Amino acid sequence: MIPSTRHRFLAPWFLALGTWLFAVTPGTSPLVAQTQPPTPARYALAIHGGVGTDPAKWTPEQRDARTRSLTAALRIGQRILAEGGSSLDAVERVIRQLEDDPVFNAGRGAVLNAEGHHELDASIMDGRDRSCGAVTGVTTVRHPISLARLVMTRTRHVLLAGTGAEQFAEKMGVEQVAPDWFTTDHARRGWEEARRQQNQPVPDDRPKGTVGCVALDSHGNLAAGTSTGGLTYKMPGRIGDSPIVGAGTYADNGTCAVSCTGVGEHFIRHVVAHDISARMAYRGDSLADAVRHVVHQTLKPGDGGVIAVDRQGQIVLEFNTPGMSRGAADSSGRFTVDLGR
Amino acid sequence: MIPSTRHRFLAPWFLALGTWLFAVTPGTSPLVAQTQPPTPARYALAIHGGVGTDPAKWTPEQRDARTRSLTAALRIGQRILAEGGSSLDAVERVIRQLEDDPVFNAGRGAVLNAEGHHELDASIMDGRDRSCGAVTGVTTVRHPISLARLVMTRTRHVLLAGTGAEQFAEKMGVEQVAPDWFTTDHARRGWEEARRQQNQPVPDDRPKGTVGCVALDSHGNLAAGTSTGGLTYKMPGRIGDSPIVGAGTYADNGTCAVSCTGVGEHFIRHVVAHDISARMAYRGDSLADAVRHVVHQTLKPGDGGVIAVDRQGQIVLEFNTPGMSRGAADSSGRFTVDLGR
């Protein structure tokens, strides 16, 4: 009789639980849809300003400057998405802001290569149809991310390099600047230090930072973009993962949008951004599982970090370095900016 | 009683089947291993000389020249692998041969960009540890594939572009030639035709051809490489999929080695070479299923083709164009060269 007594005792609780689940599962109950106000369209946004050094070793002024810069950029993207703008516009606009900010290693503030020149790389991808554009080795274009978008929309090509990219920029009438416009004291000091050390890896505790942005807009579309000055004292012509679709940037409405930062060579070798998408598409991994596996199993400690968003608006910010400058915002009210672990 | 009768009837048959399965399953029976001569170590090799035009529209001389060239290159690779050489050596050596052959659009025979110059791209990847190297926009290096291998083994970088790649070539002492060494009448005529048509897509029935090679060596290691002159009348600085690891080239001992040829932009967008590997790793697809899906479902008719080999020595040659110049050889005696469907 004990089992039967238990059933009689538990049955009303299960019924109540079932009713509650039915009521709170979104979209399953026409009654709920009729009686609740329409929820605002979902959007989500994440940004990064690079990895590499431990924020605990920066000065308070350096930490404050980064936090202010990330906050300002995040607000710009959030406003675009909240007003119903496209993820592609949010990604481009946020990265333009970060490119102009001398705090980051992209656009103004970019590092110098072994010959003391700037070579800028950027890429952007549209998750709707996987169209994409990228530029590498650009020296005079103020906003490489916008040139990358023009490669995507105005040419039959995906990736343009060096003087060819500059010629295209002229033809498109995008803003060009003298190369020294990009140079900051910070980048110059990093270069001089590297030169003194004869191209050996420089133990450098100052902040650095490729920049990137991923977004889901209220229309359900994903986009991703990345922009960088590369590595201090890199060989001229060295291309990292930032302008490589599949490595540093990837977006597919079916899975996720990804932007990477770190030692680009490892991100190319493991095709990191596409690998995260493929793990979701073919293994059924969640975004968090896919990103964590790649950052902590495939890559090695110190290699870098990833920001990603999926089509449900889940945001993942993961890194295997002492810090990653990052921010996240979404339509539920989330708004966070962080530097360290 | 019927079940019992059935059991008595079926039991000897099951016993016989089990014995037979045990005997024919390779490696499970010590008896078989003792009584059969050791099988020679398995190797497999595939090459391509590009896609794009219908071989039925070529002259008999053009078809013969291609067939002879592919046969010679395939023999070179086969000899290296049969003698126990590495897949990496086979891939480099085969591609050097194809680069020197004016029949193909790689090295000598490369097409001209919109400004009438050659810009050569190549990449190579080692399936043992996914180390890789690539060059793009090279103008004086006789064998871009060998420079790509030096980037892999002698720098901390993966991809070098333009003058930076040339400077590295000089430093490494690799053979450099005057740019017109690469120019053939065929490429010059293609360029003149394109110029007359003002950069419109040229209806061109003549053979073309990026080159590539994938190999499994007798030590169980996979490697892949690709080399190209790009598109006739391409914008200067345009980079296609050939030097992009993950797009045009990929190798991972855990899955397969892949080299692609076709409209590079689509291969970058869909990260084709890595996608084939990911389908095997995460979905459990066979090499053939993975390649066929990507070539016939992800890509569109006319986009291009793929050669691939897996760690069991399975070779897959698949394309969605009227033809793909290709060859395959393995340790079982296979030796085939084909141009059309």
PDB file of N, CA and C in Angstrom, chain B residues 210-250:
ATOM      1  N   THR B 210      44.958  26.151 -60.861  1.00  0.00           N
ATOM      2  CA  THR B 210      45.613  26.031 -59.564  1.00  0.00           C
ATOM      3  C   THR B 210      46.104  24.581 -59.451  1.00  0.00           C
ATOM      4  N   VAL B 211      47.175  24.362 -58.669  1.00  0.00           N
ATOM      5  CA  VAL B 211      47.638  22.986 -58.454  1.00  0.00           C
ATOM      6  C   VAL B 211      47.617  22.652 -56.968  1.00  0.00           C
ATOM      7  N   GLY B 212      47.480  21.365 -56.681  1.00  0.00           N
ATOM      8  CA  GLY B 212      47.463  20.944 -55.287  1.00  0.00           C
ATOM      9  C   GLY B 212      47.846  19.484 -55.157  1.00  0.00           C
ATOM     10  N   CYS B 213      48.203  19.105 -53.952  1.00  0.00           N
ATOM     11  CA  CYS B 213      48.596  17.720 -53.692  1.00  0.00           C
ATOM     12  C   CYS B 213      48.250  17.362 -52.250  1.00  0.00           C
ATOM     13  N   VAL B 214      47.734  16.165 -52.049  1.00  0.00           N
ATOM     14  CA  VAL B 214      47.506  15.631 -50.704  1.00  0.00           C
ATOM     15  C   VAL B 214      48.133  14.247 -50.640  1.00  0.00           C
ATOM     16  N   ALA B 215      48.649  13.879 -49.473  1.00  0.00           N
ATOM     17  CA  ALA B 215      49.336  12.587 -49.387  1.00  0.00           C
ATOM     18  C   ALA B 215      49.234  11.983 -47.997  1.00  0.00           C
ATOM     19  N   LEU B 216      49.158  10.640 -47.987  1.00  0.00           N
ATOM     20  CA  LEU B 216      49.349   9.837 -46.773  1.00  0.00           C
ATOM     21  C   LEU B 216      50.630   9.052 -46.980  1.00  0.00           C
ATOM     22  N   ASP B 217      51.571   9.157 -46.045  1.00  0.00           N
ATOM     23  CA  ASP B 217      52.813   8.399 -46.220  1.00  0.00           C
ATOM     24  C   ASP B 217      52.779   7.103 -45.416  1.00  0.00           C
ATOM     25  N   SER B 218      53.806   6.282 -45.605  1.00  0.00           N
ATOM     26  CA  SER B 218      53.818   4.954 -44.995  1.00  0.00           C
ATOM     27  C   SER B 218      54.011   5.012 -43.483  1.00  0.00           C
ATOM     28  N   HIS B 219      54.291   6.199 -42.955  1.00  0.00           N
ATOM     29  CA  HIS B 219      54.379   6.372 -41.502  1.00  0.00           C
ATOM     30  C   HIS B 219      53.036   6.796 -40.908  1.00  0.00           C
ATOM     31  N   GLY B 220      52.020   6.922 -41.778  1.00  0.00           N
ATOM     32  CA  GLY B 220      50.685   7.286 -41.299  1.00  0.00           C
ATOM     33  C   GLY B 220      50.447   8.773 -41.185  1.00  0.00           C
ATOM     34  N   ASN B 221      51.338   9.577 -41.783  1.00  0.00           N
ATOM     35  CA  ASN B 221      51.196  11.032 -41.680  1.00  0.00           C
ATOM     36  C   ASN B 221      50.578  11.645 -42.928  1.00  0.00           C
ATOM     37  N   LEU B 222      49.689  12.596 -42.714  1.00  0.00           N
ATOM     38  CA  LEU B 222      49.016  13.296 -43.800  1.00  0.00           C
ATOM     39  C   LEU B 222      49.647  14.668 -44.021  1.00  0.00           C
ATOM     40  N   ALA B 223      49.611  15.138 -45.272  1.00  0.00           N
ATOM     41  CA  ALA B 223      50.055  16.497 -45.588  1.00  0.00           C
ATOM     42  C   ALA B 223      49.263  17.003 -46.792  1.00  0.00           C
ATOM     43  N   ALA B 224      49.160  18.332 -46.913  1.00  0.00           N
ATOM     44  CA  ALA B 224      48.441  18.942 -48.032  1.00  0.00           C
ATOM     45  C   ALA B 224      49.134  20.224 -48.450  1.00  0.00           C
ATOM     46  N   GLY B 225      49.033  20.561 -49.734  1.00  0.00           N
ATOM     47  CA  GLY B 225      49.584  21.812 -50.226  1.00  0.00           C
ATOM     48  C   GLY B 225      48.832  22.290 -51.454  1.00  0.00           C
ATOM     49  N   THR B 226      48.891  23.604 -51.691  1.00  0.00           N
ATOM     50  CA  THR B 226      48.193  24.220 -52.820  1.00  0.00           C
ATOM     51  C   THR B 226      49.040  25.388 -53.313  1.00  0.00           C
ATOM     52  N   SER B 227      49.052  25.640 -54.631  1.00  0.00           N
ATOM     53  CA  SER B 227      49.806  26.763 -55.193  1.00  0.00           C
ATOM     54  C   SER B 227      49.050  27.323 -56.388  1.00  0.00           C
ATOM     55  N   THR B 228      49.063  28.653 -56.536  1.00  0.00           N
ATOM     56  CA  THR B 228      48.248  29.242 -57.599  1.00  0.00           C
ATOM     57  C   THR B 228      48.760  30.607 -58.038  1.00  0.00           C
ATOM     58  N   GLY B 229      48.334  31.008 -59.228  1.00  0.00           N
ATOM     59  CA  GLY B 229      48.523  32.370 -59.699  1.00  0.00           C
ATOM     60  C   GLY B 229      47.271  33.206 -59.515  1.00  0.00           C
ATOM     61  N   GLY B 230      46.217  32.601 -58.993  1.00  0.00           N
ATOM     62  CA  GLY B 230      44.973  33.333 -58.737  1.00  0.00           C
ATOM     63  C   GLY B 230      44.101  33.453 -59.969  1.00  0.00           C
ATOM     64  N   LEU B 231      43.321  34.532 -60.032  1.00  0.00           N
ATOM     65  CA  LEU B 231      42.379  34.758 -61.122  1.00  0.00           C
ATOM     66  C   LEU B 231      42.973  35.708 -62.154  1.00  0.00           C
ATOM     67  N   THR B 232      42.743  35.409 -63.442  1.00  0.00           N
ATOM     68  CA  THR B 232      43.112  36.353 -64.484  1.00  0.00           C
ATOM     69  C   THR B 232      42.416  37.689 -64.237  1.00  0.00           C
ATOM     70  N   TYR B 233      43.203  38.777 -64.317  1.00  0.00           N
ATOM     71  CA  TYR B 233      42.677  40.142 -64.188  1.00  0.00           C
ATOM     72  C   TYR B 233      42.088  40.399 -62.809  1.00  0.00           C
ATOM     73  N   LYS B 234      42.539  39.638 -61.817  1.00  0.00           N
ATOM     74  CA  LYS B 234      42.108  39.918 -60.438  1.00  0.00           C
ATOM     75  C   LYS B 234      42.586  41.305 -60.026  1.00  0.00           C
ATOM     76  N   MET B 235      41.911  41.912 -59.049  1.00  0.00           N
ATOM     77  CA  MET B 235      42.386  43.165 -58.476  1.00  0.00           C
ATOM     78  C   MET B 235      43.751  42.908 -57.837  1.00  0.00           C
ATOM     79  N   PRO B 236      44.694  43.846 -57.989  1.00  0.00           N
ATOM     80  CA  PRO B 236      45.975  43.661 -57.311  1.00  0.00           C
ATOM     81  C   PRO B 236      45.732  43.469 -55.809  1.00  0.00           C
ATOM     82  N   GLY B 237      46.467  42.547 -55.206  1.00  0.00           N
ATOM     83  CA  GLY B 237      46.315  42.314 -53.777  1.00  0.00           C
ATOM     84  C   GLY B 237      45.201  41.351 -53.417  1.00  0.00           C
ATOM     85  N   ARG B 238      44.419  40.908 -54.427  1.00  0.00           N
ATOM     86  CA  ARG B 238      43.356  39.950 -54.115  1.00  0.00           C
ATOM     87  C   ARG B 238      43.970  38.634 -53.633  1.00  0.00           C
ATOM     88  N   ILE B 239      43.491  38.130 -52.509  1.00  0.00           N
ATOM     89  CA  ILE B 239      43.940  36.847 -51.987  1.00  0.00           C
ATOM     90  C   ILE B 239      42.772  35.870 -52.048  1.00  0.00           C
ATOM     91  N   GLY B 240      42.995  34.729 -52.676  1.00  0.00           N
ATOM     92  CA  GLY B 240      41.973  33.682 -52.751  1.00  0.00           C
ATOM     93  C   GLY B 240      42.154  32.673 -51.631  1.00  0.00           C
ATOM     94  N   ASP B 241      41.633  31.460 -51.846  1.00  0.00           N
ATOM     95  CA  ASP B 241      41.674  30.467 -50.773  1.00  0.00           C
ATOM     96  C   ASP B 241      42.994  29.695 -50.709  1.00  0.00           C
ATOM     97  N   SER B 242      43.776  29.721 -51.791  1.00  0.00           N
ATOM     98  CA  SER B 242      44.947  28.840 -51.846  1.00  0.00           C
ATOM     99  C   SER B 242      45.942  29.054 -50.705  1.00  0.00           C
ATOM    100  N   PRO B 243      46.224  30.315 -50.285  1.00  0.00           N
ATOM    101  CA  PRO B 243      47.166  30.464 -49.178  1.00  0.00           C
ATOM    102  C   PRO B 243      46.482  30.480 -47.810  1.00  0.00           C
ATOM    103  N   ILE B 244      45.183  30.219 -47.776  1.00  0.00           N
ATOM    104  CA  ILE B 244      44.455  30.311 -46.508  1.00  0.00           C
ATOM    105  C   ILE B 244      44.244  28.907 -45.936  1.00  0.00           C
ATOM    106  N   VAL B 245      44.959  28.639 -44.848  1.00  0.00           N
ATOM    107  CA  VAL B 245      44.799  27.375 -44.144  1.00  0.00           C
ATOM    108  C   VAL B 245      43.373  27.300 -43.604  1.00  0.00           C
ATOM    109  N   GLY B 246      42.708  26.194 -43.853  1.00  0.00           N
ATOM    110  CA  GLY B 246      41.311  26.041 -43.454  1.00  0.00           C
ATOM    111  C   GLY B 246      40.380  26.229 -44.632  1.00  0.00           C
ATOM    112  N   ALA B 247      40.744  27.115 -45.555  1.00  0.00           N
ATOM    113  CA  ALA B 247      39.908  27.356 -46.741  1.00  0.00           C
ATOM    114  C   ALA B 247      40.373  26.475 -47.904  1.00  0.00           C
ATOM    115  N   GLY B 248      41.604  26.726 -48.428  1.00  0.00           N
ATOM    116  CA  GLY B 248      42.092  26.006 -49.596  1.00  0.00           C
ATOM    117  C   GLY B 248      42.941  24.801 -49.272  1.00  0.00           C
ATOM    118  N   THR B 249      43.472  24.740 -48.078  1.00  0.00           N
ATOM    119  CA  THR B 249      44.396  23.673 -47.668  1.00  0.00           C
ATOM    120  C   THR B 249      44.133  23.307 -46.214  1.00  0.00           C
ATOM    121  N   TYR B 250      44.152  22.012 -45.901  1.00  0.00           N
ATOM    122  CA  TYR B 250      44.077  21.601 -44.505  1.00  0.00           C
ATOM    123  C   TYR B 250      44.599  20.178 -44.368  1.00  0.00           C
TER     124      TYR B 250
END
